[in-house]
Amino acid sequence: MPHLLADIGGTHARFALTDNGHGIAAVQVLRCAEHPSLDAAIRHYLAAQGEPTVTAAAIAIATPVAGDAVRMTNHHWAFSIDAMRRTLGVETLLVLNDFTALALALPLLGEAELLAIGRGTRRAEAPIGVVGPGTGLGVSGLVRCGDRWQPLASEGGHCSFAPVDAREAAILQVVGRRLPHVSAERLISGPGLVLIVDALRDIHGLPAPLAQTPAAIAAAAQAGSCAICVEAAQAFSGMLGSFAGNLALTLGAFGGIYLGGGVIAGLGSAFDQPFFRARFEAKGRFADYLAGIATVQVTAAHPALRGAAAALADRLRADRDRR
C-alpha cells in the first residue's frame, strides 16, 4: 500500500505517493488558498488519485514543528498531529519542517539536478547549508554524524535583516516604518520582492509600477520593462548573497550552500548571479574563506517530497527495528 507525502508551503501544497523508498509518483500541486484546511487539501488530492488506502504519511511544512500543535507561519492552516494521524487512518504520521526535508533530499540528487553559481568546491562529508526564498525564507543544513547525515531544524530566515550598503539601509528604513521587526524573510522572499519594489519607489519618489506581484515583478525585470523591478531583482540577489555567506560562515559549510525555493527560479535571468556571488564572498578578512565554498542552485523537481520520503522510510525502518 502506498504512503502519502506532502510538501506544504505558504502558497502551494505539493502531494505525492510513494512506496517504502525514495521514489515518488502521482505528484499534484494545489494552491493553499483554494482549500480551507490541510485536511481538505489532502482529501482533495486522495480523491483525485482514486482514494488509495495509505498506511503511513510524511508532511513537510513551512513552519516550526515542536509538539503536537502545528500552525503555519505564512498561511492560516493549523492542525494537531495526533488528530491528523487519526483522521488519515495511518499508524505513522511524520511531520517535519519543509527545509529539513529539502536538506534530507540533497544527498539523493544527481549533478544534473544542480546548477553551480560561481566558483568554489563541495567537500565530501563537510557541513552543508540550505537556504531558499519562497513565500518565506527557509533555512536548514546537514551535518555528517558517523555514516548518516543529520538535518538541522532552523528558523534562520527570521533573524534580523542586516543591510550591507546604502541602498539596503534605505530600504530597511522604509520597511522598518511599517513593521516592528524586519527579518531577513521580510525582504528575501516572494512577498519581500514586492516590499523591495515598494521601498525603492518610495526612495526614488516614483509612482507605483504596474508590476505588483512577485511573478509580475520577475517578468518585468527579465524583460527590462520596469527599471524599479530590475533594480529590485538586483537588490534581492545581493541580499540573498549576503545572507547565504552568513550561513556559510555560521556552519563552516564547505560541503556547499544549496539554494532552493521558488523565487530564484521565478526570477530566471533577472537573478543576478555575479552580484549574488560577489556579495556571498564580501566578508572582509574572510573573503578567501568563502571563495572556496560552492554555491549551488537546486533545479530538481519537488526535492522536498523526496526528502520527506527518505525521512519516512527511516522512521518506518526504525519502528520495525524496535519491534
PDB file of C-alpha atoms in Angstrom:
ATOM      1  CA  MET A   1       0.000   0.000   0.000  1.00  0.00           C
ATOM      2  CA  PRO A   2       1.329   3.480  -0.797  1.00  0.00           C
ATOM      3  CA  HIS A   3       2.435   6.159   1.617  1.00  0.00           C
ATOM      4  CA  LEU A   4       1.312   9.770   1.387  1.00  0.00           C
ATOM      5  CA  LEU A   5       3.824  12.601   1.022  1.00  0.00           C
ATOM      6  CA  ALA A   6       3.177  16.337   1.330  1.00  0.00           C
ATOM      7  CA  ASP A   7       5.326  19.455   0.947  1.00  0.00           C
ATOM      8  CA  ILE A   8       3.319  22.397   2.265  1.00  0.00           C
ATOM      9  CA  GLY A   9       4.464  25.950   1.611  1.00  0.00           C
ATOM     10  CA  GLY A  10       2.736  29.252   2.187  1.00  0.00           C
ATOM     11  CA  THR A  11       1.357  29.327  -1.366  1.00  0.00           C
ATOM     12  CA  HIS A  12       1.427  25.786  -2.769  1.00  0.00           C
ATOM     13  CA  ALA A  13       0.760  22.325  -1.351  1.00  0.00           C
ATOM     14  CA  ARG A  14       2.520  19.500  -3.191  1.00  0.00           C
ATOM     15  CA  PHE A  15       1.381  15.925  -2.754  1.00  0.00           C
ATOM     16  CA  ALA A  16       2.678  12.571  -3.938  1.00  0.00           C
ATOM     17  CA  LEU A  17       2.533   8.840  -3.225  1.00  0.00           C
ATOM     18  CA  THR A  18       5.498   6.585  -2.532  1.00  0.00           C
ATOM     19  CA  ASP A  19       6.359   3.027  -1.666  1.00  0.00           C
ATOM     20  CA  ASN A  20       8.681   2.414   1.287  1.00  0.00           C
ATOM     21  CA  GLY A  21      11.594   4.031  -0.502  1.00  0.00           C
ATOM     22  CA  HIS A  22      12.690   7.293  -2.098  1.00  0.00           C
ATOM     23  CA  GLY A  23      10.710   7.095  -5.340  1.00  0.00           C
ATOM     24  CA  ILE A  24       7.657   9.333  -5.717  1.00  0.00           C
ATOM     25  CA  ALA A  25       4.702   9.267  -8.105  1.00  0.00           C
ATOM     26  CA  ALA A  26       1.344  10.941  -8.744  1.00  0.00           C
ATOM     27  CA  VAL A  27       2.630  14.422  -7.902  1.00  0.00           C
ATOM     28  CA  GLN A  28      -0.064  17.096  -7.756  1.00  0.00           C
ATOM     29  CA  VAL A  29       0.345  20.765  -6.800  1.00  0.00           C
ATOM     30  CA  LEU A  30      -2.581  22.606  -5.207  1.00  0.00           C
ATOM     31  CA  ARG A  31      -2.950  26.232  -4.192  1.00  0.00           C
ATOM     32  CA  CYS A  32      -3.321  26.507  -0.414  1.00  0.00           C
ATOM     33  CA  ALA A  33      -5.743  29.434  -0.701  1.00  0.00           C
ATOM     34  CA  GLU A  34      -8.235  27.225  -2.563  1.00  0.00           C
ATOM     35  CA  HIS A  35      -8.689  24.829   0.381  1.00  0.00           C
ATOM     36  CA  PRO A  36      -9.930  25.695   3.880  1.00  0.00           C
ATOM     37  CA  SER A  37      -7.568  23.326   5.683  1.00  0.00           C
ATOM     38  CA  LEU A  38      -4.716  20.922   5.157  1.00  0.00           C
ATOM     39  CA  ASP A  39      -7.097  18.033   5.773  1.00  0.00           C
ATOM     40  CA  ALA A  40      -9.370  19.318   2.990  1.00  0.00           C
ATOM     41  CA  ALA A  41      -6.421  19.621   0.607  1.00  0.00           C
ATOM     42  CA  ILE A  42      -5.313  16.070   1.426  1.00  0.00           C
ATOM     43  CA  ARG A  43      -8.835  14.763   0.856  1.00  0.00           C
ATOM     44  CA  HIS A  44      -8.961  16.571  -2.494  1.00  0.00           C
ATOM     45  CA  TYR A  45      -5.676  15.005  -3.531  1.00  0.00           C
ATOM     46  CA  LEU A  46      -6.590  11.471  -2.440  1.00  0.00           C
ATOM     47  CA  ALA A  47      -9.931  11.723  -4.224  1.00  0.00           C
ATOM     48  CA  ALA A  48      -8.116  12.698  -7.418  1.00  0.00           C
ATOM     49  CA  GLN A  49      -5.957   9.573  -7.036  1.00  0.00           C
ATOM     50  CA  GLY A  50      -8.923   7.230  -6.674  1.00  0.00           C
ATOM     51  CA  GLU A  51      -8.993   7.125  -2.849  1.00  0.00           C
ATOM     52  CA  PRO A  52      -5.929   4.909  -2.280  1.00  0.00           C
ATOM     53  CA  THR A  53      -5.525   3.400   1.180  1.00  0.00           C
ATOM     54  CA  VAL A  54      -2.367   4.901   2.640  1.00  0.00           C
ATOM     55  CA  THR A  55      -0.669   3.259   5.606  1.00  0.00           C
ATOM     56  CA  ALA A  56       1.818   5.984   6.549  1.00  0.00           C
ATOM     57  CA  ALA A  57       2.374   9.654   5.740  1.00  0.00           C
ATOM     58  CA  ALA A  58       5.015  12.369   5.924  1.00  0.00           C
ATOM     59  CA  ILE A  59       4.171  16.073   5.867  1.00  0.00           C
ATOM     60  CA  ALA A  60       6.930  18.612   5.296  1.00  0.00           C
ATOM     61  CA  ILE A  61       5.542  22.024   6.221  1.00  0.00           C
ATOM     62  CA  ALA A  62       6.806  25.604   6.249  1.00  0.00           C
ATOM     63  CA  THR A  63       6.670  26.263   9.964  1.00  0.00           C
ATOM     64  CA  PRO A  64       8.452  25.165  13.152  1.00  0.00           C
ATOM     65  CA  VAL A  65       7.418  21.689  14.291  1.00  0.00           C
ATOM     66  CA  ALA A  66       7.593  21.333  18.076  1.00  0.00           C
ATOM     67  CA  GLY A  67       4.961  19.309  19.855  1.00  0.00           C
ATOM     68  CA  ASP A  68       1.520  18.242  18.664  1.00  0.00           C
ATOM     69  CA  ALA A  69       0.100  21.609  17.560  1.00  0.00           C
ATOM     70  CA  VAL A  70       1.250  22.881  14.166  1.00  0.00           C
ATOM     71  CA  ARG A  71       0.369  26.365  12.891  1.00  0.00           C
ATOM     72  CA  MET A  72       1.796  27.722   9.656  1.00  0.00           C
ATOM     73  CA  THR A  73       3.793  30.956   9.720  1.00  0.00           C
ATOM     74  CA  ASN A  74       2.693  32.327   6.332  1.00  0.00           C
ATOM     75  CA  HIS A  75      -0.760  30.742   5.958  1.00  0.00           C
ATOM     76  CA  HIS A  76      -3.747  30.128   8.214  1.00  0.00           C
ATOM     77  CA  TRP A  77      -3.678  26.314   8.227  1.00  0.00           C
ATOM     78  CA  ALA A  78      -3.257  24.695  11.647  1.00  0.00           C
ATOM     79  CA  PHE A  79      -3.723  21.153  12.911  1.00  0.00           C
ATOM     80  CA  SER A  80      -2.975  18.619  15.627  1.00  0.00           C
ATOM     81  CA  ILE A  81      -0.532  15.926  14.510  1.00  0.00           C
ATOM     82  CA  ASP A  82      -2.319  13.243  16.508  1.00  0.00           C
ATOM     83  CA  ALA A  83      -5.747  14.294  15.226  1.00  0.00           C
ATOM     84  CA  MET A  84      -4.443  14.356  11.655  1.00  0.00           C
ATOM     85  CA  ARG A  85      -2.960  10.879  12.096  1.00  0.00           C
ATOM     86  CA  ARG A  86      -6.319   9.558  13.267  1.00  0.00           C
ATOM     87  CA  THR A  87      -8.197  11.371  10.500  1.00  0.00           C
ATOM     88  CA  LEU A  88      -5.919   9.868   7.859  1.00  0.00           C
ATOM     89  CA  GLY A  89      -6.195   6.446   9.488  1.00  0.00           C
ATOM     90  CA  VAL A  90      -2.446   5.841   9.455  1.00  0.00           C
ATOM     91  CA  GLU A  91      -0.278   4.289  12.122  1.00  0.00           C
ATOM     92  CA  THR A  92       2.682   6.554  11.350  1.00  0.00           C
ATOM     93  CA  LEU A  93       2.477  10.269  10.571  1.00  0.00           C
ATOM     94  CA  LEU A  94       5.807  12.104  10.377  1.00  0.00           C
ATOM     95  CA  VAL A  95       5.659  15.925  10.384  1.00  0.00           C
ATOM     96  CA  LEU A  96       8.841  17.882   9.752  1.00  0.00           C
ATOM     97  CA  ASN A  97       9.922  21.324   8.606  1.00  0.00           C
ATOM     98  CA  ASP A  98       9.910  21.706   4.832  1.00  0.00           C
ATOM     99  CA  PHE A  99      13.557  22.777   4.660  1.00  0.00           C
ATOM    100  CA  THR A 100      14.580  19.885   6.871  1.00  0.00           C
ATOM    101  CA  ALA A 101      13.002  17.716   4.167  1.00  0.00           C
ATOM    102  CA  LEU A 102      14.833  19.656   1.446  1.00  0.00           C
ATOM    103  CA  ALA A 103      18.126  19.165   3.288  1.00  0.00           C
ATOM    104  CA  LEU A 104      17.499  15.414   3.507  1.00  0.00           C
ATOM    105  CA  ALA A 105      16.962  15.299  -0.253  1.00  0.00           C
ATOM    106  CA  LEU A 106      20.375  16.775  -1.116  1.00  0.00           C
ATOM    107  CA  PRO A 107      22.389  13.522  -0.864  1.00  0.00           C
ATOM    108  CA  LEU A 108      19.850  11.942  -3.228  1.00  0.00           C
ATOM    109  CA  LEU A 109      20.227  14.497  -6.040  1.00  0.00           C
ATOM    110  CA  GLY A 110      22.289  13.966  -9.170  1.00  0.00           C
ATOM    111  CA  GLU A 111      24.586  16.544 -10.732  1.00  0.00           C
ATOM    112  CA  ALA A 112      22.038  17.155 -13.500  1.00  0.00           C
ATOM    113  CA  GLU A 113      19.664  18.460 -10.803  1.00  0.00           C
ATOM    114  CA  LEU A 114      22.123  21.084  -9.567  1.00  0.00           C
ATOM    115  CA  LEU A 115      23.445  24.322 -11.067  1.00  0.00           C
ATOM    116  CA  ALA A 116      26.712  25.796  -9.807  1.00  0.00           C
ATOM    117  CA  ILE A 117      26.744  29.560  -9.235  1.00  0.00           C
ATOM    118  CA  GLY A 118      30.251  30.979  -9.272  1.00  0.00           C
ATOM    119  CA  ARG A 119      33.400  29.294  -8.020  1.00  0.00           C
ATOM    120  CA  GLY A 120      34.054  27.053  -5.044  1.00  0.00           C
ATOM    121  CA  THR A 121      34.091  23.319  -4.499  1.00  0.00           C
ATOM    122  CA  ARG A 122      31.982  20.940  -2.433  1.00  0.00           C
ATOM    123  CA  ARG A 123      33.961  18.874   0.051  1.00  0.00           C
ATOM    124  CA  ALA A 124      32.640  15.407   0.730  1.00  0.00           C
ATOM    125  CA  GLU A 125      31.134  14.942   4.208  1.00  0.00           C
ATOM    126  CA  ALA A 126      31.671  18.608   5.191  1.00  0.00           C
ATOM    127  CA  PRO A 127      28.714  20.557   6.649  1.00  0.00           C
ATOM    128  CA  ILE A 128      26.120  21.759   4.146  1.00  0.00           C
ATOM    129  CA  GLY A 129      23.891  24.833   4.304  1.00  0.00           C
ATOM    130  CA  VAL A 130      20.481  25.216   2.661  1.00  0.00           C
ATOM    131  CA  VAL A 131      18.580  28.450   2.080  1.00  0.00           C
ATOM    132  CA  GLY A 132      15.600  29.152  -0.122  1.00  0.00           C
ATOM    133  CA  PRO A 133      13.331  32.137  -0.726  1.00  0.00           C
ATOM    134  CA  GLY A 134       9.723  31.273  -1.454  1.00  0.00           C
ATOM    135  CA  THR A 135       6.653  32.612   0.336  1.00  0.00           C
ATOM    136  CA  GLY A 136       9.074  32.740   3.282  1.00  0.00           C
ATOM    137  CA  LEU A 137      12.804  32.152   3.669  1.00  0.00           C
ATOM    138  CA  GLY A 138      13.674  28.564   4.524  1.00  0.00           C
ATOM    139  CA  VAL A 139      16.968  27.683   6.196  1.00  0.00           C
ATOM    140  CA  SER A 140      18.471  24.328   7.132  1.00  0.00           C
ATOM    141  CA  GLY A 141      21.679  22.351   6.980  1.00  0.00           C
ATOM    142  CA  LEU A 142      23.226  18.901   7.084  1.00  0.00           C
ATOM    143  CA  VAL A 143      25.986  17.696   9.380  1.00  0.00           C
ATOM    144  CA  ARG A 144      27.667  14.328   8.978  1.00  0.00           C
ATOM    145  CA  CYS A 145      27.223  12.070  12.009  1.00  0.00           C
ATOM    146  CA  GLY A 146      29.008   8.745  11.516  1.00  0.00           C
ATOM    147  CA  ASP A 147      27.510   7.135   8.432  1.00  0.00           C
ATOM    148  CA  ARG A 148      24.429   9.382   8.388  1.00  0.00           C
ATOM    149  CA  TRP A 149      23.515  12.971   7.561  1.00  0.00           C
ATOM    150  CA  GLN A 150      21.792  14.828  10.401  1.00  0.00           C
ATOM    151  CA  PRO A 151      19.484  17.657   9.254  1.00  0.00           C
ATOM    152  CA  LEU A 152      19.237  20.904  11.186  1.00  0.00           C
ATOM    153  CA  ALA A 153      15.782  22.265  12.026  1.00  0.00           C
ATOM    154  CA  SER A 154      16.244  26.016  11.735  1.00  0.00           C
ATOM    155  CA  GLU A 155      14.186  29.196  11.589  1.00  0.00           C
ATOM    156  CA  GLY A 156      17.155  31.279  10.487  1.00  0.00           C
ATOM    157  CA  GLY A 157      15.052  33.215   7.997  1.00  0.00           C
ATOM    158  CA  HIS A 158      13.555  35.140  10.912  1.00  0.00           C
ATOM    159  CA  CYS A 159      16.839  36.608  12.124  1.00  0.00           C
ATOM    160  CA  SER A 160      17.097  40.388  11.780  1.00  0.00           C
ATOM    161  CA  PHE A 161      17.882  41.733   8.318  1.00  0.00           C
ATOM    162  CA  ALA A 162      21.340  43.319   8.190  1.00  0.00           C
ATOM    163  CA  PRO A 163      21.882  45.935   5.438  1.00  0.00           C
ATOM    164  CA  VAL A 164      25.287  45.973   3.747  1.00  0.00           C
ATOM    165  CA  ASP A 165      25.176  49.120   1.580  1.00  0.00           C
ATOM    166  CA  ALA A 166      23.387  52.471   1.481  1.00  0.00           C
ATOM    167  CA  ARG A 167      20.576  51.184  -0.729  1.00  0.00           C
ATOM    168  CA  GLU A 168      19.792  48.351   1.642  1.00  0.00           C
ATOM    169  CA  ALA A 169      19.947  50.716   4.621  1.00  0.00           C
ATOM    170  CA  ALA A 170      17.422  52.985   2.897  1.00  0.00           C
ATOM    171  CA  ILE A 171      15.166  50.008   2.097  1.00  0.00           C
ATOM    172  CA  LEU A 172      15.370  48.863   5.726  1.00  0.00           C
ATOM    173  CA  GLN A 173      14.447  52.353   6.907  1.00  0.00           C
ATOM    174  CA  VAL A 174      11.345  52.469   4.698  1.00  0.00           C
ATOM    175  CA  VAL A 175      10.183  48.939   5.569  1.00  0.00           C
ATOM    176  CA  GLY A 176      11.053  49.456   9.248  1.00  0.00           C
ATOM    177  CA  ARG A 177       8.465  52.225   9.448  1.00  0.00           C
ATOM    178  CA  ARG A 178       5.786  49.643   8.636  1.00  0.00           C
ATOM    179  CA  LEU A 179       6.936  46.553  10.516  1.00  0.00           C
ATOM    180  CA  PRO A 180       8.015  46.148  14.148  1.00  0.00           C
ATOM    181  CA  HIS A 181      10.755  43.692  13.129  1.00  0.00           C
ATOM    182  CA  VAL A 182      12.331  43.423   9.687  1.00  0.00           C
ATOM    183  CA  SER A 183      13.630  39.883   9.432  1.00  0.00           C
ATOM    184  CA  ALA A 184      15.630  38.544   6.524  1.00  0.00           C
ATOM    185  CA  GLU A 185      12.471  36.747   5.394  1.00  0.00           C
ATOM    186  CA  ARG A 186      10.572  40.019   5.119  1.00  0.00           C
ATOM    187  CA  LEU A 187      12.805  41.041   2.202  1.00  0.00           C
ATOM    188  CA  ILE A 188      14.417  37.844   0.874  1.00  0.00           C
ATOM    189  CA  SER A 189      11.214  36.126  -0.243  1.00  0.00           C
ATOM    190  CA  GLY A 190       8.429  36.480  -2.796  1.00  0.00           C
ATOM    191  CA  PRO A 191       6.463  38.973  -0.682  1.00  0.00           C
ATOM    192  CA  GLY A 192       9.827  40.590   0.128  1.00  0.00           C
ATOM    193  CA  LEU A 193      10.402  41.286  -3.557  1.00  0.00           C
ATOM    194  CA  VAL A 194       7.162  43.294  -3.523  1.00  0.00           C
ATOM    195  CA  LEU A 195       8.340  45.173  -0.417  1.00  0.00           C
ATOM    196  CA  ILE A 196      11.680  45.969  -2.077  1.00  0.00           C
ATOM    197  CA  VAL A 197       9.910  47.383  -5.144  1.00  0.00           C
ATOM    198  CA  ASP A 198       7.628  49.476  -2.958  1.00  0.00           C
ATOM    199  CA  ALA A 199      10.560  50.762  -0.883  1.00  0.00           C
ATOM    200  CA  LEU A 200      12.591  51.676  -3.976  1.00  0.00           C
ATOM    201  CA  ARG A 201       9.596  53.518  -5.398  1.00  0.00           C
ATOM    202  CA  ASP A 202       9.388  55.499  -2.156  1.00  0.00           C
ATOM    203  CA  ILE A 203      13.147  56.154  -2.113  1.00  0.00           C
ATOM    204  CA  HIS A 204      13.246  57.361  -5.726  1.00  0.00           C
ATOM    205  CA  GLY A 205       9.958  59.282  -5.487  1.00  0.00           C
ATOM    206  CA  LEU A 206       8.403  57.366  -8.389  1.00  0.00           C
ATOM    207  CA  PRO A 207       4.832  56.224  -8.999  1.00  0.00           C
ATOM    208  CA  ALA A 208       3.909  52.628  -8.273  1.00  0.00           C
ATOM    209  CA  PRO A 209       4.910  50.295 -11.130  1.00  0.00           C
ATOM    210  CA  LEU A 210       2.351  48.163 -12.902  1.00  0.00           C
ATOM    211  CA  ALA A 211       4.030  45.025 -11.531  1.00  0.00           C
ATOM    212  CA  GLN A 212       2.585  44.388  -8.068  1.00  0.00           C
ATOM    213  CA  THR A 213       3.111  40.627  -7.533  1.00  0.00           C
ATOM    214  CA  PRO A 214       6.329  38.583  -7.305  1.00  0.00           C
ATOM    215  CA  ALA A 215       5.596  36.902 -10.638  1.00  0.00           C
ATOM    216  CA  ALA A 216       4.845  40.207 -12.388  1.00  0.00           C
ATOM    217  CA  ILE A 217       7.945  41.845 -10.913  1.00  0.00           C
ATOM    218  CA  ALA A 218      10.098  38.920 -12.052  1.00  0.00           C
ATOM    219  CA  ALA A 219       8.637  39.059 -15.554  1.00  0.00           C
ATOM    220  CA  ALA A 220       9.159  42.817 -15.817  1.00  0.00           C
ATOM    221  CA  ALA A 221      12.716  42.503 -14.516  1.00  0.00           C
ATOM    222  CA  GLN A 222      13.535  39.791 -17.062  1.00  0.00           C
ATOM    223  CA  ALA A 223      12.033  41.868 -19.883  1.00  0.00           C
ATOM    224  CA  GLY A 224      13.760  45.058 -18.685  1.00  0.00           C
ATOM    225  CA  SER A 225      10.419  46.848 -18.962  1.00  0.00           C
ATOM    226  CA  CYS A 226      10.429  48.304 -15.438  1.00  0.00           C
ATOM    227  CA  ALA A 227      13.539  49.988 -14.038  1.00  0.00           C
ATOM    228  CA  ILE A 228      12.405  49.607 -10.429  1.00  0.00           C
ATOM    229  CA  CYS A 229      11.762  45.893 -10.956  1.00  0.00           C
ATOM    230  CA  VAL A 230      15.222  45.441 -12.486  1.00  0.00           C
ATOM    231  CA  GLU A 231      16.806  47.236  -9.524  1.00  0.00           C
ATOM    232  CA  ALA A 232      14.695  45.252  -7.054  1.00  0.00           C
ATOM    233  CA  ALA A 233      15.819  41.950  -8.594  1.00  0.00           C
ATOM    234  CA  GLN A 234      19.453  43.011  -8.297  1.00  0.00           C
ATOM    235  CA  ALA A 235      18.995  44.198  -4.706  1.00  0.00           C
ATOM    236  CA  PHE A 236      17.282  40.900  -3.880  1.00  0.00           C
ATOM    237  CA  SER A 237      20.195  38.962  -5.408  1.00  0.00           C
ATOM    238  CA  GLY A 238      22.684  40.860  -3.249  1.00  0.00           C
ATOM    239  CA  MET A 239      20.654  40.437  -0.072  1.00  0.00           C
ATOM    240  CA  LEU A 240      20.415  36.692  -0.652  1.00  0.00           C
ATOM    241  CA  GLY A 241      24.157  36.533  -1.347  1.00  0.00           C
ATOM    242  CA  SER A 242      24.975  38.244   1.949  1.00  0.00           C
ATOM    243  CA  PHE A 243      22.581  36.010   3.869  1.00  0.00           C
ATOM    244  CA  ALA A 244      23.973  32.861   2.230  1.00  0.00           C
ATOM    245  CA  GLY A 245      27.503  33.976   3.102  1.00  0.00           C
ATOM    246  CA  ASN A 246      26.464  34.438   6.727  1.00  0.00           C
ATOM    247  CA  LEU A 247      25.053  30.909   6.760  1.00  0.00           C
ATOM    248  CA  ALA A 248      28.254  29.506   5.227  1.00  0.00           C
ATOM    249  CA  LEU A 249      30.334  31.182   7.941  1.00  0.00           C
ATOM    250  CA  THR A 250      27.988  30.030  10.705  1.00  0.00           C
ATOM    251  CA  LEU A 251      28.050  26.371   9.639  1.00  0.00           C
ATOM    252  CA  GLY A 252      31.531  26.193   8.158  1.00  0.00           C
ATOM    253  CA  ALA A 253      29.644  24.890   5.134  1.00  0.00           C
ATOM    254  CA  PHE A 254      32.486  23.549   2.992  1.00  0.00           C
ATOM    255  CA  GLY A 255      30.027  20.976   1.683  1.00  0.00           C
ATOM    256  CA  GLY A 256      28.373  23.863  -0.133  1.00  0.00           C
ATOM    257  CA  ILE A 257      25.468  26.256   0.201  1.00  0.00           C
ATOM    258  CA  TYR A 258      22.425  24.971  -1.672  1.00  0.00           C
ATOM    259  CA  LEU A 259      19.732  27.359  -2.889  1.00  0.00           C
ATOM    260  CA  GLY A 260      16.117  26.207  -3.068  1.00  0.00           C
ATOM    261  CA  GLY A 261      12.760  27.955  -3.049  1.00  0.00           C
ATOM    262  CA  GLY A 262      10.719  29.144  -5.990  1.00  0.00           C
ATOM    263  CA  VAL A 263      11.744  32.795  -6.201  1.00  0.00           C
ATOM    264  CA  ILE A 264      15.183  32.253  -7.733  1.00  0.00           C
ATOM    265  CA  ALA A 265      13.733  30.064 -10.469  1.00  0.00           C
ATOM    266  CA  GLY A 266      10.964  32.610 -10.998  1.00  0.00           C
ATOM    267  CA  LEU A 267      13.436  35.456 -11.432  1.00  0.00           C
ATOM    268  CA  GLY A 268      15.296  33.472 -14.108  1.00  0.00           C
ATOM    269  CA  SER A 269      17.769  35.698 -15.927  1.00  0.00           C
ATOM    270  CA  ALA A 270      16.888  38.620 -13.634  1.00  0.00           C
ATOM    271  CA  PHE A 271      18.578  36.814 -10.738  1.00  0.00           C
ATOM    272  CA  ASP A 272      21.998  38.490 -10.768  1.00  0.00           C
ATOM    273  CA  GLN A 273      24.331  35.544 -10.228  1.00  0.00           C
ATOM    274  CA  PRO A 274      27.611  37.535 -10.322  1.00  0.00           C
ATOM    275  CA  PHE A 275      26.251  40.072  -7.806  1.00  0.00           C
ATOM    276  CA  PHE A 276      24.909  37.261  -5.605  1.00  0.00           C
ATOM    277  CA  ARG A 277      28.302  35.568  -5.615  1.00  0.00           C
ATOM    278  CA  ALA A 278      30.225  38.809  -5.046  1.00  0.00           C
ATOM    279  CA  ARG A 279      28.101  39.582  -2.018  1.00  0.00           C
ATOM    280  CA  PHE A 280      28.408  35.976  -0.813  1.00  0.00           C
ATOM    281  CA  GLU A 281      32.176  36.408  -0.667  1.00  0.00           C
ATOM    282  CA  ALA A 282      32.220  40.033   0.560  1.00  0.00           C
ATOM    283  CA  LYS A 283      33.102  39.296   4.185  1.00  0.00           C
ATOM    284  CA  GLY A 284      36.317  41.277   4.599  1.00  0.00           C
ATOM    285  CA  ARG A 285      39.048  39.175   6.160  1.00  0.00           C
ATOM    286  CA  PHE A 286      37.067  36.003   5.402  1.00  0.00           C
ATOM    287  CA  ALA A 287      36.590  36.634   1.685  1.00  0.00           C
ATOM    288  CA  ASP A 288      39.168  33.977   0.798  1.00  0.00           C
ATOM    289  CA  TYR A 289      37.487  31.534   3.182  1.00  0.00           C
ATOM    290  CA  LEU A 290      34.164  31.982   1.378  1.00  0.00           C
ATOM    291  CA  ALA A 291      35.745  31.944  -2.069  1.00  0.00           C
ATOM    292  CA  GLY A 292      36.399  28.233  -1.591  1.00  0.00           C
ATOM    293  CA  ILE A 293      32.776  27.388  -0.704  1.00  0.00           C
ATOM    294  CA  ALA A 294      30.471  26.367  -3.538  1.00  0.00           C
ATOM    295  CA  THR A 295      27.021  27.877  -4.052  1.00  0.00           C
ATOM    296  CA  VAL A 296      24.605  25.610  -5.912  1.00  0.00           C
ATOM    297  CA  GLN A 297      21.044  26.109  -7.098  1.00  0.00           C
ATOM    298  CA  VAL A 298      18.767  23.084  -6.716  1.00  0.00           C
ATOM    299  CA  THR A 299      16.924  22.626 -10.011  1.00  0.00           C
ATOM    300  CA  ALA A 300      15.356  19.238  -9.215  1.00  0.00           C
ATOM    301  CA  ALA A 301      11.572  18.939  -9.352  1.00  0.00           C
ATOM    302  CA  HIS A 302       9.917  18.576  -5.941  1.00  0.00           C
ATOM    303  CA  PRO A 303      13.056  17.745  -3.935  1.00  0.00           C
ATOM    304  CA  ALA A 304      11.376  18.222  -0.530  1.00  0.00           C
ATOM    305  CA  LEU A 305       8.963  15.403  -1.380  1.00  0.00           C
ATOM    306  CA  ARG A 306      11.961  13.145  -1.967  1.00  0.00           C
ATOM    307  CA  GLY A 307      13.465  14.214   1.349  1.00  0.00           C
ATOM    308  CA  ALA A 308      10.166  13.550   3.113  1.00  0.00           C
ATOM    309  CA  ALA A 309      10.063  10.086   1.525  1.00  0.00           C
ATOM    310  CA  ALA A 310      13.574   9.370   2.797  1.00  0.00           C
ATOM    311  CA  ALA A 311      12.685  10.583   6.294  1.00  0.00           C
ATOM    312  CA  LEU A 312       9.536   8.455   6.359  1.00  0.00           C
ATOM    313  CA  ALA A 313      11.449   5.379   5.178  1.00  0.00           C
ATOM    314  CA  ASP A 314      13.952   5.903   8.005  1.00  0.00           C
ATOM    315  CA  ARG A 315      11.151   6.278  10.570  1.00  0.00           C
ATOM    316  CA  LEU A 316       9.404   3.118   9.426  1.00  0.00           C
ATOM    317  CA  ARG A 317      12.685   1.199   9.415  1.00  0.00           C
ATOM    318  CA  ALA A 318      13.421   2.351  12.967  1.00  0.00           C
ATOM    319  CA  ASP A 319       9.915   1.356  14.068  1.00  0.00           C
ATOM    320  CA  ARG A 320      10.410  -2.127  12.613  1.00  0.00           C
ATOM    321  CA  ASP A 321      13.794  -2.479  14.339  1.00  0.00           C
ATOM    322  CA  ARG A 322      12.234  -1.577  17.698  1.00  0.00           C
ATOM    323  CA  ARG A 323       9.681  -4.346  17.271  1.00  0.00           C
TER     324      ARG A 323
END
